[in-house]
CSV table of C-alpha atoms (C1' of nucleotides) in Angstrom, one decimal:
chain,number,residue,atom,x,y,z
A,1116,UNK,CA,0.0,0.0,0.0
A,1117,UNK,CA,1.9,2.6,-1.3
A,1118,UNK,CA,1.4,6.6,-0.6
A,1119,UNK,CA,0.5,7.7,-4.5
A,1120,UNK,CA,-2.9,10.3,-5.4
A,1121,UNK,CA,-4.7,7.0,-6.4
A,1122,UNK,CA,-5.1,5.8,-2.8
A,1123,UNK,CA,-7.4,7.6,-1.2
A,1124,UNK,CA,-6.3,6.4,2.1
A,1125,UNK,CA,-3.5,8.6,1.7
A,1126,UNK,CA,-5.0,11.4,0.0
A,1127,UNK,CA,-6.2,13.8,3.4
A,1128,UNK,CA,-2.6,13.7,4.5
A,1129,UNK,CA,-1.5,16.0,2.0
A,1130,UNK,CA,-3.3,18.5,-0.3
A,1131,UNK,CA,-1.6,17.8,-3.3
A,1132,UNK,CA,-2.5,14.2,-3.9
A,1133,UNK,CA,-6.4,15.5,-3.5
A,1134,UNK,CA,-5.5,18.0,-6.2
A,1135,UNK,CA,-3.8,15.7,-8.6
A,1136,UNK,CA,-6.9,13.4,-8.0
A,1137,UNK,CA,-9.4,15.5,-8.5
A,1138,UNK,CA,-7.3,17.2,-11.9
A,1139,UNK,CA,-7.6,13.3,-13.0
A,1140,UNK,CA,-11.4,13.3,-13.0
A,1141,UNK,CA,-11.6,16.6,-14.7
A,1142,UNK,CA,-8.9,15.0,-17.4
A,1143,UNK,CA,-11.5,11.8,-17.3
A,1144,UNK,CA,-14.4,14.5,-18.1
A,1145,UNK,CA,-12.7,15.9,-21.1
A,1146,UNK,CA,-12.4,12.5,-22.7
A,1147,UNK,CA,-16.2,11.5,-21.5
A,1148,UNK,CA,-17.3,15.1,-23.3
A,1149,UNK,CA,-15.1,14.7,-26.3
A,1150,UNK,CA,-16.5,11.0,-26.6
A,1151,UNK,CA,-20.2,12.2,-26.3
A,1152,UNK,CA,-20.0,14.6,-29.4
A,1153,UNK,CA,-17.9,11.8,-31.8
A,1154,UNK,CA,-20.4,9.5,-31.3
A,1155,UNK,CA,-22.9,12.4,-32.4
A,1156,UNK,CA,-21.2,13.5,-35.3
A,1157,UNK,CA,-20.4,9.7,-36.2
A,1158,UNK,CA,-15.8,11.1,-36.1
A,1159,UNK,CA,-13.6,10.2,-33.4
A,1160,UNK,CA,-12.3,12.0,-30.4
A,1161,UNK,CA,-8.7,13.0,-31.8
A,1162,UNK,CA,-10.2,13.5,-35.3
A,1163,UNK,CA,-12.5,16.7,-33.5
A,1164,UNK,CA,-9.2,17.7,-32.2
A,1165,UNK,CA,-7.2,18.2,-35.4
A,1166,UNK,CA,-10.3,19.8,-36.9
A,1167,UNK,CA,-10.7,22.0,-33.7
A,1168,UNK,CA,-7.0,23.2,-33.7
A,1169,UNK,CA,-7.1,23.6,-37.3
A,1170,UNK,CA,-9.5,25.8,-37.4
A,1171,UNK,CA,-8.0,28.5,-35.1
A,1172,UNK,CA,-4.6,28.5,-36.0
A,1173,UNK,CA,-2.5,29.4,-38.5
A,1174,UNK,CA,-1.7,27.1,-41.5
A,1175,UNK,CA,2.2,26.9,-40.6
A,1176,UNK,CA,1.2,24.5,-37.8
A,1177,UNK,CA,-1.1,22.5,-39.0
A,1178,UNK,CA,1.5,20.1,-40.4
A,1179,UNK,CA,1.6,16.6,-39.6
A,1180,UNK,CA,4.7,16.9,-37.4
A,1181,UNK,CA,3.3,19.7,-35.0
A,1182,UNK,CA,-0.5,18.3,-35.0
A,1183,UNK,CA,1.6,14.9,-34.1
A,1184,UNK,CA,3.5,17.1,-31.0
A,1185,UNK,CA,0.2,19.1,-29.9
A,1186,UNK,CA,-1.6,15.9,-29.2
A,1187,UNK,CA,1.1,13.6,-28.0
A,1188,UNK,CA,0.7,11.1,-30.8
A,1189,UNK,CA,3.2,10.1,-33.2
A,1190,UNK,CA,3.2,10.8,-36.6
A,1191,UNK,CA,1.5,7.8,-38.3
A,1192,UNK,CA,-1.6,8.3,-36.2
A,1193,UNK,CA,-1.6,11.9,-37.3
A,1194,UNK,CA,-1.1,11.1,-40.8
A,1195,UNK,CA,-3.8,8.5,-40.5
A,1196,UNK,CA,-6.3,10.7,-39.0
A,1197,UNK,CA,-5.6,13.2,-41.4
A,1198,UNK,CA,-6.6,10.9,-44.1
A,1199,UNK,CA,-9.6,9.4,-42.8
A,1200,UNK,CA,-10.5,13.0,-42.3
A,1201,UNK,CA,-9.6,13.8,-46.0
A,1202,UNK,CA,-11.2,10.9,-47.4
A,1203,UNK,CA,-14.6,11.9,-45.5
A,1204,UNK,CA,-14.3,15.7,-47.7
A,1205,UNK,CA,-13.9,17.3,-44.3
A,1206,UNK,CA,-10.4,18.9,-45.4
A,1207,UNK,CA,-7.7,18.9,-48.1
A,1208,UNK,CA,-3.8,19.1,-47.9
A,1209,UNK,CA,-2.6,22.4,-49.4
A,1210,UNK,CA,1.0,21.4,-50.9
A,1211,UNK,CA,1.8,25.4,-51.4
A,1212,UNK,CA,4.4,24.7,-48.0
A,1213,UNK,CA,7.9,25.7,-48.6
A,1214,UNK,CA,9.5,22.5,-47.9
A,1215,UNK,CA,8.4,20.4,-51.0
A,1216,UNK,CA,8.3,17.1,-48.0
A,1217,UNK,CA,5.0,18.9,-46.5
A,1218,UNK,CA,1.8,20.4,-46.7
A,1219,UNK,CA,-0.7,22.3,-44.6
A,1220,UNK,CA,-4.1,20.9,-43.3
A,1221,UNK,CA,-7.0,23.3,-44.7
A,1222,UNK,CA,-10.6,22.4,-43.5
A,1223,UNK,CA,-13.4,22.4,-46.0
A,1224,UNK,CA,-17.2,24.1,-45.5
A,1225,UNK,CA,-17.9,20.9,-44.5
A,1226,UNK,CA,-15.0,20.9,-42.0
A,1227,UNK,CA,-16.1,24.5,-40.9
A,1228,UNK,CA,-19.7,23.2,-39.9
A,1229,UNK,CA,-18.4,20.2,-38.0
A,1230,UNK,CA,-16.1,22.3,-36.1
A,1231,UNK,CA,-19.2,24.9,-35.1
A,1232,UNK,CA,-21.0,21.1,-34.2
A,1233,UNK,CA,-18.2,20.2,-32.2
A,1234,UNK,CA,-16.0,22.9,-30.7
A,1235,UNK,CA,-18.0,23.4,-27.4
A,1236,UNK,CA,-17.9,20.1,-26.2
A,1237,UNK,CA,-16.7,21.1,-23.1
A,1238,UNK,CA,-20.0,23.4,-22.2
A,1239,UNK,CA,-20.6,22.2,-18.8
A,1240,UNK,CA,-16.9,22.8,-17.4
A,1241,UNK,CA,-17.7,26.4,-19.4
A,1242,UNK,CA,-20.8,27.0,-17.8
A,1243,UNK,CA,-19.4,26.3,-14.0
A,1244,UNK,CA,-16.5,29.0,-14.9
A,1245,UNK,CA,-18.3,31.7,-15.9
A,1246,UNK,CA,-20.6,31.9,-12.8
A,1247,UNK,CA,-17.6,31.7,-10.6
A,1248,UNK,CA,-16.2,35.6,-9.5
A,1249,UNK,CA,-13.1,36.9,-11.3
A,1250,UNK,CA,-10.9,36.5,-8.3
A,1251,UNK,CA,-11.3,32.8,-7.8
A,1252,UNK,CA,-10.8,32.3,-11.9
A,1253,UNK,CA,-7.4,34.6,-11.6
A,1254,UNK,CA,-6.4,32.7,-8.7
A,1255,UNK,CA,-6.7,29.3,-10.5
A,1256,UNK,CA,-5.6,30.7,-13.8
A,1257,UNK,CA,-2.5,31.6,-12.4
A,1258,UNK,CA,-1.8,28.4,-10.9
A,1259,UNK,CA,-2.8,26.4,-14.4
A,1260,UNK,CA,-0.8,28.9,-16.1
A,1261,UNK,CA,2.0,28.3,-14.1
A,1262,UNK,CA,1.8,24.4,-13.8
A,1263,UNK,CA,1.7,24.7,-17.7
A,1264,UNK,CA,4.7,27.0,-17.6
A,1265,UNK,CA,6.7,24.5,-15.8
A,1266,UNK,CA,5.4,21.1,-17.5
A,1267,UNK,CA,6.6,23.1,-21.0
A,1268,UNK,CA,10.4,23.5,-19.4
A,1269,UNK,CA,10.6,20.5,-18.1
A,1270,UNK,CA,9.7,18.8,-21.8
A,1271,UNK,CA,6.9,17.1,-20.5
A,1272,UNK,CA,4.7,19.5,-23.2
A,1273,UNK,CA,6.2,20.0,-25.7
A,1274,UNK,CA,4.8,22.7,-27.7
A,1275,UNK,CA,4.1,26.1,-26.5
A,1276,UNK,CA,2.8,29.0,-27.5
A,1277,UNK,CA,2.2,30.7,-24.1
A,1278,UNK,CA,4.0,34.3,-23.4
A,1279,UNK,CA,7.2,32.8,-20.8
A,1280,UNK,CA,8.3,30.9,-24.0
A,1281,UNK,CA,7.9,34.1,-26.6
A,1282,UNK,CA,10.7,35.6,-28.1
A,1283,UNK,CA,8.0,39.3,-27.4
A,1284,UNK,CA,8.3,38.6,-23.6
A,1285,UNK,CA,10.1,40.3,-21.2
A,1286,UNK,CA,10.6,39.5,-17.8
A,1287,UNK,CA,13.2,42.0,-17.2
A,1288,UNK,CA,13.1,45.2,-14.2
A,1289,UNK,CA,10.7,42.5,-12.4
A,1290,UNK,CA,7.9,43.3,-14.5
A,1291,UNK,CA,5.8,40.8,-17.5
A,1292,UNK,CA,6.1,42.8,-21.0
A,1293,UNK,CA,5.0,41.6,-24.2
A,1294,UNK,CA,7.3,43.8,-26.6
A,1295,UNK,CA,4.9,43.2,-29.4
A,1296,UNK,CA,1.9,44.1,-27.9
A,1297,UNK,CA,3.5,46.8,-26.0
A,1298,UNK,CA,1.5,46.4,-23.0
A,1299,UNK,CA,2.3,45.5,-19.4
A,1300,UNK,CA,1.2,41.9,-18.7
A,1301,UNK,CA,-0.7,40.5,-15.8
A,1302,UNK,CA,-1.1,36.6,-14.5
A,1303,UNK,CA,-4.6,36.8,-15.6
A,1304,UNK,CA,-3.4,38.7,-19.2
A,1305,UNK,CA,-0.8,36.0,-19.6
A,1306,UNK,CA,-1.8,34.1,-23.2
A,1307,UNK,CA,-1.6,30.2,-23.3
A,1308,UNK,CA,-2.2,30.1,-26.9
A,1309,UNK,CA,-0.9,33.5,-28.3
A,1310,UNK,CA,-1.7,33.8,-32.0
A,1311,UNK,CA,1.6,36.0,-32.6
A,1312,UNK,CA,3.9,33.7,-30.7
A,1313,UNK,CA,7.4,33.0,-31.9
A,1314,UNK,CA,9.9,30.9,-30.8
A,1315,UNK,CA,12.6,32.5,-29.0
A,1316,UNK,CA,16.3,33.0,-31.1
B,296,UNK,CA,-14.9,32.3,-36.2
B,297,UNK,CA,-17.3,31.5,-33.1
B,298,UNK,CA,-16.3,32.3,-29.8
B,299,UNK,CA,-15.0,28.9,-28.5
B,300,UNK,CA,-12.4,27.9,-25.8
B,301,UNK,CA,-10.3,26.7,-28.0
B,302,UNK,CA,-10.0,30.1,-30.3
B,303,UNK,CA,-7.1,31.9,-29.1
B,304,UNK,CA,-8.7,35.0,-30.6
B,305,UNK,CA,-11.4,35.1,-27.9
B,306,UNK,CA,-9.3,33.5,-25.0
B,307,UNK,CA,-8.6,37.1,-23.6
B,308,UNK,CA,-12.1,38.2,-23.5
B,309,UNK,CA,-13.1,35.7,-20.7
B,310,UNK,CA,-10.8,34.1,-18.3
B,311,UNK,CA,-13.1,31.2,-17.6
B,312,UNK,CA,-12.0,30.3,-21.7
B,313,UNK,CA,-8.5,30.2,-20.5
B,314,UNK,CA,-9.1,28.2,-17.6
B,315,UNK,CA,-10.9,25.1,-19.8
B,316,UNK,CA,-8.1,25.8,-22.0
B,317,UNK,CA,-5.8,25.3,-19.4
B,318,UNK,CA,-7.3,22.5,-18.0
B,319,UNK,CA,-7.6,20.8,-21.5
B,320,UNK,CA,-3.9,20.9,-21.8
B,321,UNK,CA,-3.9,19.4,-18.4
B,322,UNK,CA,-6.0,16.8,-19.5
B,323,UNK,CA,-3.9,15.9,-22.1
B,324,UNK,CA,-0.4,15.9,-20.1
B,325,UNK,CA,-2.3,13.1,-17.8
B,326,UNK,CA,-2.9,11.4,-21.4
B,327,UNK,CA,0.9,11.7,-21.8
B,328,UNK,CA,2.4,11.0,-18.6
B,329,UNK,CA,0.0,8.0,-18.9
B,330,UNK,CA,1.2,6.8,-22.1
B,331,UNK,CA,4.8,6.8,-21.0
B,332,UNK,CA,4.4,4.1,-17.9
B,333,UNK,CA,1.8,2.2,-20.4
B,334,UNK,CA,5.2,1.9,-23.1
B,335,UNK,CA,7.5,0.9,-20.6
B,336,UNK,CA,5.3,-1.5,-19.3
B,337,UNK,CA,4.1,-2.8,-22.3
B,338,UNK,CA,0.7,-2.4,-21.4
B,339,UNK,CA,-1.9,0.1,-22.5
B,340,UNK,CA,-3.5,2.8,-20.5
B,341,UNK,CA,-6.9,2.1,-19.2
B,342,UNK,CA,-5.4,-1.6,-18.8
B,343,UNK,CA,-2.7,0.9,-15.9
B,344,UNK,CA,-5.7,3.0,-14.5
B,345,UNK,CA,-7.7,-0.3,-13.9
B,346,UNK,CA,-4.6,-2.0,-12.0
B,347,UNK,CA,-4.2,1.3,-9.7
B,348,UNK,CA,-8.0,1.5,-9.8
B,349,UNK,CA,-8.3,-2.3,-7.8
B,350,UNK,CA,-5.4,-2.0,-6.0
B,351,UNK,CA,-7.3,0.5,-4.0
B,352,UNK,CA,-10.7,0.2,-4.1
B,353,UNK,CA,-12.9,-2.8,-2.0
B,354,UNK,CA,-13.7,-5.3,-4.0
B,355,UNK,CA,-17.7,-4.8,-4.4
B,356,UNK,CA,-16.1,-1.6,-6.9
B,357,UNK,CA,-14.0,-3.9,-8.8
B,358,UNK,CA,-16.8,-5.2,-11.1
B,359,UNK,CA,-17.1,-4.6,-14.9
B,360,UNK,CA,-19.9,-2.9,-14.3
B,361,UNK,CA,-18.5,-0.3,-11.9
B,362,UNK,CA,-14.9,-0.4,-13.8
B,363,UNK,CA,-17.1,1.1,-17.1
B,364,UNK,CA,-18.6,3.6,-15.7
B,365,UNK,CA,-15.8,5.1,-13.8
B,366,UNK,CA,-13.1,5.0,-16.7
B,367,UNK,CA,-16.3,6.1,-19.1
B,368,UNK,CA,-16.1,3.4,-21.4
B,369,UNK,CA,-18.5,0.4,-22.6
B,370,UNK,CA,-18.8,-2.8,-20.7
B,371,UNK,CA,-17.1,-4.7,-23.4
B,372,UNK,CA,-14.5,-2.4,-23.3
B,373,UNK,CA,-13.8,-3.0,-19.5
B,374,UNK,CA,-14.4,-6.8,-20.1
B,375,UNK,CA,-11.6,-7.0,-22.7
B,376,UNK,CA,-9.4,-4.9,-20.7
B,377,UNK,CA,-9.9,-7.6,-17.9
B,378,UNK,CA,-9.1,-10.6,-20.8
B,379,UNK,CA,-6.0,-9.5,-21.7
B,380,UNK,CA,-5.0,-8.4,-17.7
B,381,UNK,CA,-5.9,-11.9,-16.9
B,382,UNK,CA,-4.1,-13.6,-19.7
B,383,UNK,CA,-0.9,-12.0,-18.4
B,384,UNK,CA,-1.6,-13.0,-15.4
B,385,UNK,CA,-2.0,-9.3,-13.4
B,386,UNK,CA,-5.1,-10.5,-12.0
B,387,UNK,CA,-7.9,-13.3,-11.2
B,388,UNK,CA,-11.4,-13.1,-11.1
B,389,UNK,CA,-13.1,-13.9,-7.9
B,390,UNK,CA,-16.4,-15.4,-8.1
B,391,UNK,CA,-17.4,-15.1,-4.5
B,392,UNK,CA,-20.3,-12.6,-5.2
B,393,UNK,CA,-23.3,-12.6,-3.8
B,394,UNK,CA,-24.3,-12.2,-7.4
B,395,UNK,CA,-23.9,-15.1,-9.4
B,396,UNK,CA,-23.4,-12.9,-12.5
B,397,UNK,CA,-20.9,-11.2,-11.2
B,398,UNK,CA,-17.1,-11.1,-10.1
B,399,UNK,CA,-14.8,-9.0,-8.2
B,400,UNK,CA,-11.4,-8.4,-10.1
B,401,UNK,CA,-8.7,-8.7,-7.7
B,402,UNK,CA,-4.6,-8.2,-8.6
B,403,UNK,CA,-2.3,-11.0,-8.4
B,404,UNK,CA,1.2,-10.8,-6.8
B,405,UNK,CA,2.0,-9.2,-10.3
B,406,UNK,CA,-0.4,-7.2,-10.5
B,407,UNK,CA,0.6,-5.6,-7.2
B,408,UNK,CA,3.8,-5.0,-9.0
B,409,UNK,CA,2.4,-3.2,-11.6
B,410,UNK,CA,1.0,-1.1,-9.5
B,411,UNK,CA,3.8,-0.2,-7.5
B,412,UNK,CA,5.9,0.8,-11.0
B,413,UNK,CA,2.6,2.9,-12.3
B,414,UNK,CA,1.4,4.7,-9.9
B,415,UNK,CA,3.3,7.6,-9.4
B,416,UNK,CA,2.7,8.3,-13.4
B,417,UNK,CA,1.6,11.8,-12.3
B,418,UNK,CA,4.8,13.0,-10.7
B,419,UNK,CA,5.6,15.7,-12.6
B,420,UNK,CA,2.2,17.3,-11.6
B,421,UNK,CA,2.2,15.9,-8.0
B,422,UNK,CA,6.3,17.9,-8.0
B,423,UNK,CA,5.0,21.2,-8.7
B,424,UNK,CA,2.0,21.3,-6.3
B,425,UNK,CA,4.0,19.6,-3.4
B,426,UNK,CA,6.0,22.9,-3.8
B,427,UNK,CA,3.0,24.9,-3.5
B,428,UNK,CA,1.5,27.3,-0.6
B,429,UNK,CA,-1.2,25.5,1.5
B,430,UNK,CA,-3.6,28.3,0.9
B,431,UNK,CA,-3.3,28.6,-3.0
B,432,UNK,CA,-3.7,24.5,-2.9
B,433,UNK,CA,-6.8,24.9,-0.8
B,434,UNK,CA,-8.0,27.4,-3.0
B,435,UNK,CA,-7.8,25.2,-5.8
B,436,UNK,CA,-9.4,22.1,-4.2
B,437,UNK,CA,-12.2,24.2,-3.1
B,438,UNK,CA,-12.8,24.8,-6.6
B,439,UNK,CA,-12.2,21.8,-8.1
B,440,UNK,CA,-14.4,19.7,-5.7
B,441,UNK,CA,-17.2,21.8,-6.2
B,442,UNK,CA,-16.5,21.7,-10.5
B,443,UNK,CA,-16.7,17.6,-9.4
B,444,UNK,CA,-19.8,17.7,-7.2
B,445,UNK,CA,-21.9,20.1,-9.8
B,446,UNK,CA,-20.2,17.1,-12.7
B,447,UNK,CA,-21.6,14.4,-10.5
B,448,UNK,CA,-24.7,16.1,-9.9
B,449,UNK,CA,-25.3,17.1,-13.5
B,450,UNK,CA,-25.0,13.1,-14.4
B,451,UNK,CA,-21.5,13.9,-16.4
B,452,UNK,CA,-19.5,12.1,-14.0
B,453,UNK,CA,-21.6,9.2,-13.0
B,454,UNK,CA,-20.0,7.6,-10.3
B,455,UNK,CA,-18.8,9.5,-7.0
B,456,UNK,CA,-17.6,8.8,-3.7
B,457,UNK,CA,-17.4,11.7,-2.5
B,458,UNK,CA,-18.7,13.4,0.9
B,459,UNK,CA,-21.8,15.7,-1.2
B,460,UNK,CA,-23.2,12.3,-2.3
B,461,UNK,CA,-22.4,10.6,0.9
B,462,UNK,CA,-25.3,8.9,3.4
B,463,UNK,CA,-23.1,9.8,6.5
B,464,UNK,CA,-22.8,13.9,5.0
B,465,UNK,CA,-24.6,16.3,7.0
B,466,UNK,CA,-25.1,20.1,5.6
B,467,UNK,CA,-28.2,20.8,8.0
B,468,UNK,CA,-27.6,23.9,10.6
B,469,UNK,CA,-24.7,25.2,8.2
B,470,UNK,CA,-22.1,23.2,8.3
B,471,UNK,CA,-20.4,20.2,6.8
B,472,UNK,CA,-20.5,17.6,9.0
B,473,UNK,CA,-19.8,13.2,8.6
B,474,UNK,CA,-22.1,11.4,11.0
B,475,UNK,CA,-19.5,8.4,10.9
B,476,UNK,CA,-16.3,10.3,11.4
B,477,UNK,CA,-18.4,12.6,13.5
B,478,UNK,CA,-16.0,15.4,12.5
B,479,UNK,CA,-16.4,18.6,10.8
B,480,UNK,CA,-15.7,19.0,7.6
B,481,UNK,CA,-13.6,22.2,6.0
B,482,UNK,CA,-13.8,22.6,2.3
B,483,UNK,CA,-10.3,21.3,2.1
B,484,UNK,CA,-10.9,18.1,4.3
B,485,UNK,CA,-13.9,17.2,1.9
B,486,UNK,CA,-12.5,13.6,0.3
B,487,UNK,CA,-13.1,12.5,-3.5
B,488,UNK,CA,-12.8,9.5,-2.8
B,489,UNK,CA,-14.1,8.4,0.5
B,490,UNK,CA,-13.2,4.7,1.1
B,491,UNK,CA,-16.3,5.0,3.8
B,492,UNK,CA,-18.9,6.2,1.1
B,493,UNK,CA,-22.3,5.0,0.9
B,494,UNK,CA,-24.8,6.2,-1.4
B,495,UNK,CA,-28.1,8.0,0.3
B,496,UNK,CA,-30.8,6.0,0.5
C,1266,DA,C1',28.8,15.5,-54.2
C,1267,DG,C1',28.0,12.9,-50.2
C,1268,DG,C1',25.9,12.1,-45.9
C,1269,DC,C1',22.8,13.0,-42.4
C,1270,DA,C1',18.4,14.7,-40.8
C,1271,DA,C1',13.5,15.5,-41.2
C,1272,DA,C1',8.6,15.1,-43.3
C,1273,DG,C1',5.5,12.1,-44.3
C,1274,DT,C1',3.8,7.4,-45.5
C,1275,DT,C1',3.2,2.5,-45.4
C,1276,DA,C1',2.8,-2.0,-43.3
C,1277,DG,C1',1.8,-4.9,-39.6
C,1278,DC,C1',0.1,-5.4,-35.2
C,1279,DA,C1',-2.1,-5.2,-30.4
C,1280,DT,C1',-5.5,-2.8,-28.3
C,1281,DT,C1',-9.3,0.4,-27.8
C,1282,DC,C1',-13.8,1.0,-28.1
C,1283,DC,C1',-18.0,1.0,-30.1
C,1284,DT,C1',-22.9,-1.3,-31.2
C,1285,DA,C1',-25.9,-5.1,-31.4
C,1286,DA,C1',-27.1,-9.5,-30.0
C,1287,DT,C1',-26.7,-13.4,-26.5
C,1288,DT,C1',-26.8,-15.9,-22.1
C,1289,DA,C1',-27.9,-16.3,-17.5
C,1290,DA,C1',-29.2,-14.6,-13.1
C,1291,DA,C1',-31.8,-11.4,-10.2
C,1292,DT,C1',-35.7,-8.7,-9.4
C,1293,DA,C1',-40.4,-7.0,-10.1
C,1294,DA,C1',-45.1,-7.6,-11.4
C,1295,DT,C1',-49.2,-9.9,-12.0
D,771,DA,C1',-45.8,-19.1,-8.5
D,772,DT,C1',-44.9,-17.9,-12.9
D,773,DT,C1',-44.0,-14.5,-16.2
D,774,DA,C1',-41.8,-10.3,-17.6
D,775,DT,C1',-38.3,-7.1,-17.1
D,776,DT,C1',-34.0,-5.6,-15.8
D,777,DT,C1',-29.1,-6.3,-15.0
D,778,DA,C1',-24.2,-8.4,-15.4
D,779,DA,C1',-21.2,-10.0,-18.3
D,780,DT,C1',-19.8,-11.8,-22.7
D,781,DT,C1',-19.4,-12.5,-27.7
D,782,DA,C1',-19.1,-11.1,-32.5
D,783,DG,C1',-17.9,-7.8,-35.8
D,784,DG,C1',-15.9,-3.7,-37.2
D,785,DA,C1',-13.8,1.0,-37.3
D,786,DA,C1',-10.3,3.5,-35.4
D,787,DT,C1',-6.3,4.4,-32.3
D,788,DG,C1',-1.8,4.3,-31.9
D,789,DC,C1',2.4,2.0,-31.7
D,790,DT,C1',7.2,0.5,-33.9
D,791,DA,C1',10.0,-0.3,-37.8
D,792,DA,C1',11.1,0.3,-42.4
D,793,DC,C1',10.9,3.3,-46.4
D,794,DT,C1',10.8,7.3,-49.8
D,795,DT,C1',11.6,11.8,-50.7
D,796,DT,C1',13.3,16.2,-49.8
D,797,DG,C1',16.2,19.5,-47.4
D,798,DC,C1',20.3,20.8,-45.3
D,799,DC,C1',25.1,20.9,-44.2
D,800,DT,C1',29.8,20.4,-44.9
DNA sequence: AGGCAAAGTTAGCATTCCTAATTAAATAAT
DNA sequence: ATTATTTAATTAGGAATGCTAACTTTGCCT
């Protein structure tokens, strides 16, 4: 009987296990939700995914190497997804890439409507957040933000595109700057997913 | 362009986006960190999370049954999952239930093994929290546990074991109280997973 | 030019995970 | 008491996940 999160024995002597337990049902959620809309839309649960990411960011990372990184798979389930997806008119491969070995993933219409079907699969967790007050949703922002932070150094993530890993940020005279933006940045201001993000040099 | 989650364009105008975005990317480093253990062991995730699942749970939980609904997947999926487990030897089936259509799983010597390597699969999460402030841990629990209880309640996440749910919980006269522990409960004491839990009658 | 690295694919395989149908036991209803 | 319904688990059949290993093509580097 060994002291991990998963025995709950062990769990009210410290915090943390209760918090990694409780983070596993929410992760356990996601798939249940994710799983309740393929079986509507008759795709699967990493097939939504591609299309979701696809449709919200630009084309120079919807290759199959990066869609393979974003969603810890390899590259032979990406590429397999991608043409199941393909083959079902849902999106094309655009071959106008620089490097002649690639290509980007561009959704059809039809890709487009099943991303509208699908992309709010996770409503309920949604709805709980936006009745809580702003404090509380800072408070645990920061601390998600931060987790995320440190799981991207520590290469357990592996893509980023959150400001701490930007080549805009600035962290000098004790302060969070986004040199692009030109503003001052606050925990709760901090991007995840920043649409201008770029590697630093 | 609709105003999902998962559209960085939008994140900023509502925390409570960043926070399921957040928590998605959670989601999908417990997906990782899961796959990991699951290659070195050679075997596959849910075939892990059942293991850790019976190593502490009584053994009225450890039926396929129960298994399905709390790793949200069909029954045949759980049955297979216990084929190939038993094949390998990692556990038995124990037909002492008071149903004769039924059977406890229970973990052989093996299986306790198995256990013991997988278990700490979350250790880069259960690291940075461990280094956390009590109070910005209790924070989060509060918040999380009441996301779980409003899952639970809202039929999302179907099975619970925790104190909301629980026969002995007692919120009369304004407080959170266990009639079996006979001990207060804060918001931080609250368990998930309550090896004492009995459904209300 | 030669050699190595990277992008994507293919092949082969174990497993996941589903739905639908089946068997047998338990429970409810008449 | 006997029938009908529900419930537990399994089986069958099939699509998809997702892996490793091997391969092709292209890009890059010296």
């Amino acid at each position: 009987m060994s002291n991990s999160p998963f025995n709950p024995k062990y769990q009210n002597d410290d915090l943390s296990k209760k918090v990694i337990a409780g983070l596993e049902r929410i992760s356990e959620t996601f798939k249940k939700l994710l799983w309740e809309q393929a079986k509507q839309l008759k795709v699967s649960p990493i097939q939504i995914q591609l299309l979701i990411f696809i449709a919200y960011h630009k084309p120079e990372l919807c290759n199959v190497s990066y869609l393979a990184k974003e969603f810890n798979v390899t590259k032979p389930t990406v590429s397999d997804a991608v043409r199941v997806l393909n083959a079902k008119g849902l999106l094309q491969k655009n071959f106008s890439s620089s490097d002649n070995r690639s290509y980007f993933v561009e959704l059809t219409a039809l890709g487009q409507s099943y991303v509208e079907e699908t992309e709010h699969f996770a409503k309920p967790l949604q709805e709980f957040f936006t009745k809580k007050e702003s404090a509380e949703l800072e408070e645990l922002f920061t601390t998600l933000a931060s987790l995320i932070s440190q799981l991207n150094n520590s290469g357990i993530l592996t893509v980023q595109r959150m400001c701490y890993a930007c080549r805009f940020y600035d962290s000098s005279s004790n302060r969070d700057y986004c040199n692009l933006l030109r503003k001052e940045l606050s925990p709760s201001t901090i991007r995840l997913d920043c649409p201008e993000f770029e590697e630093k040099l």
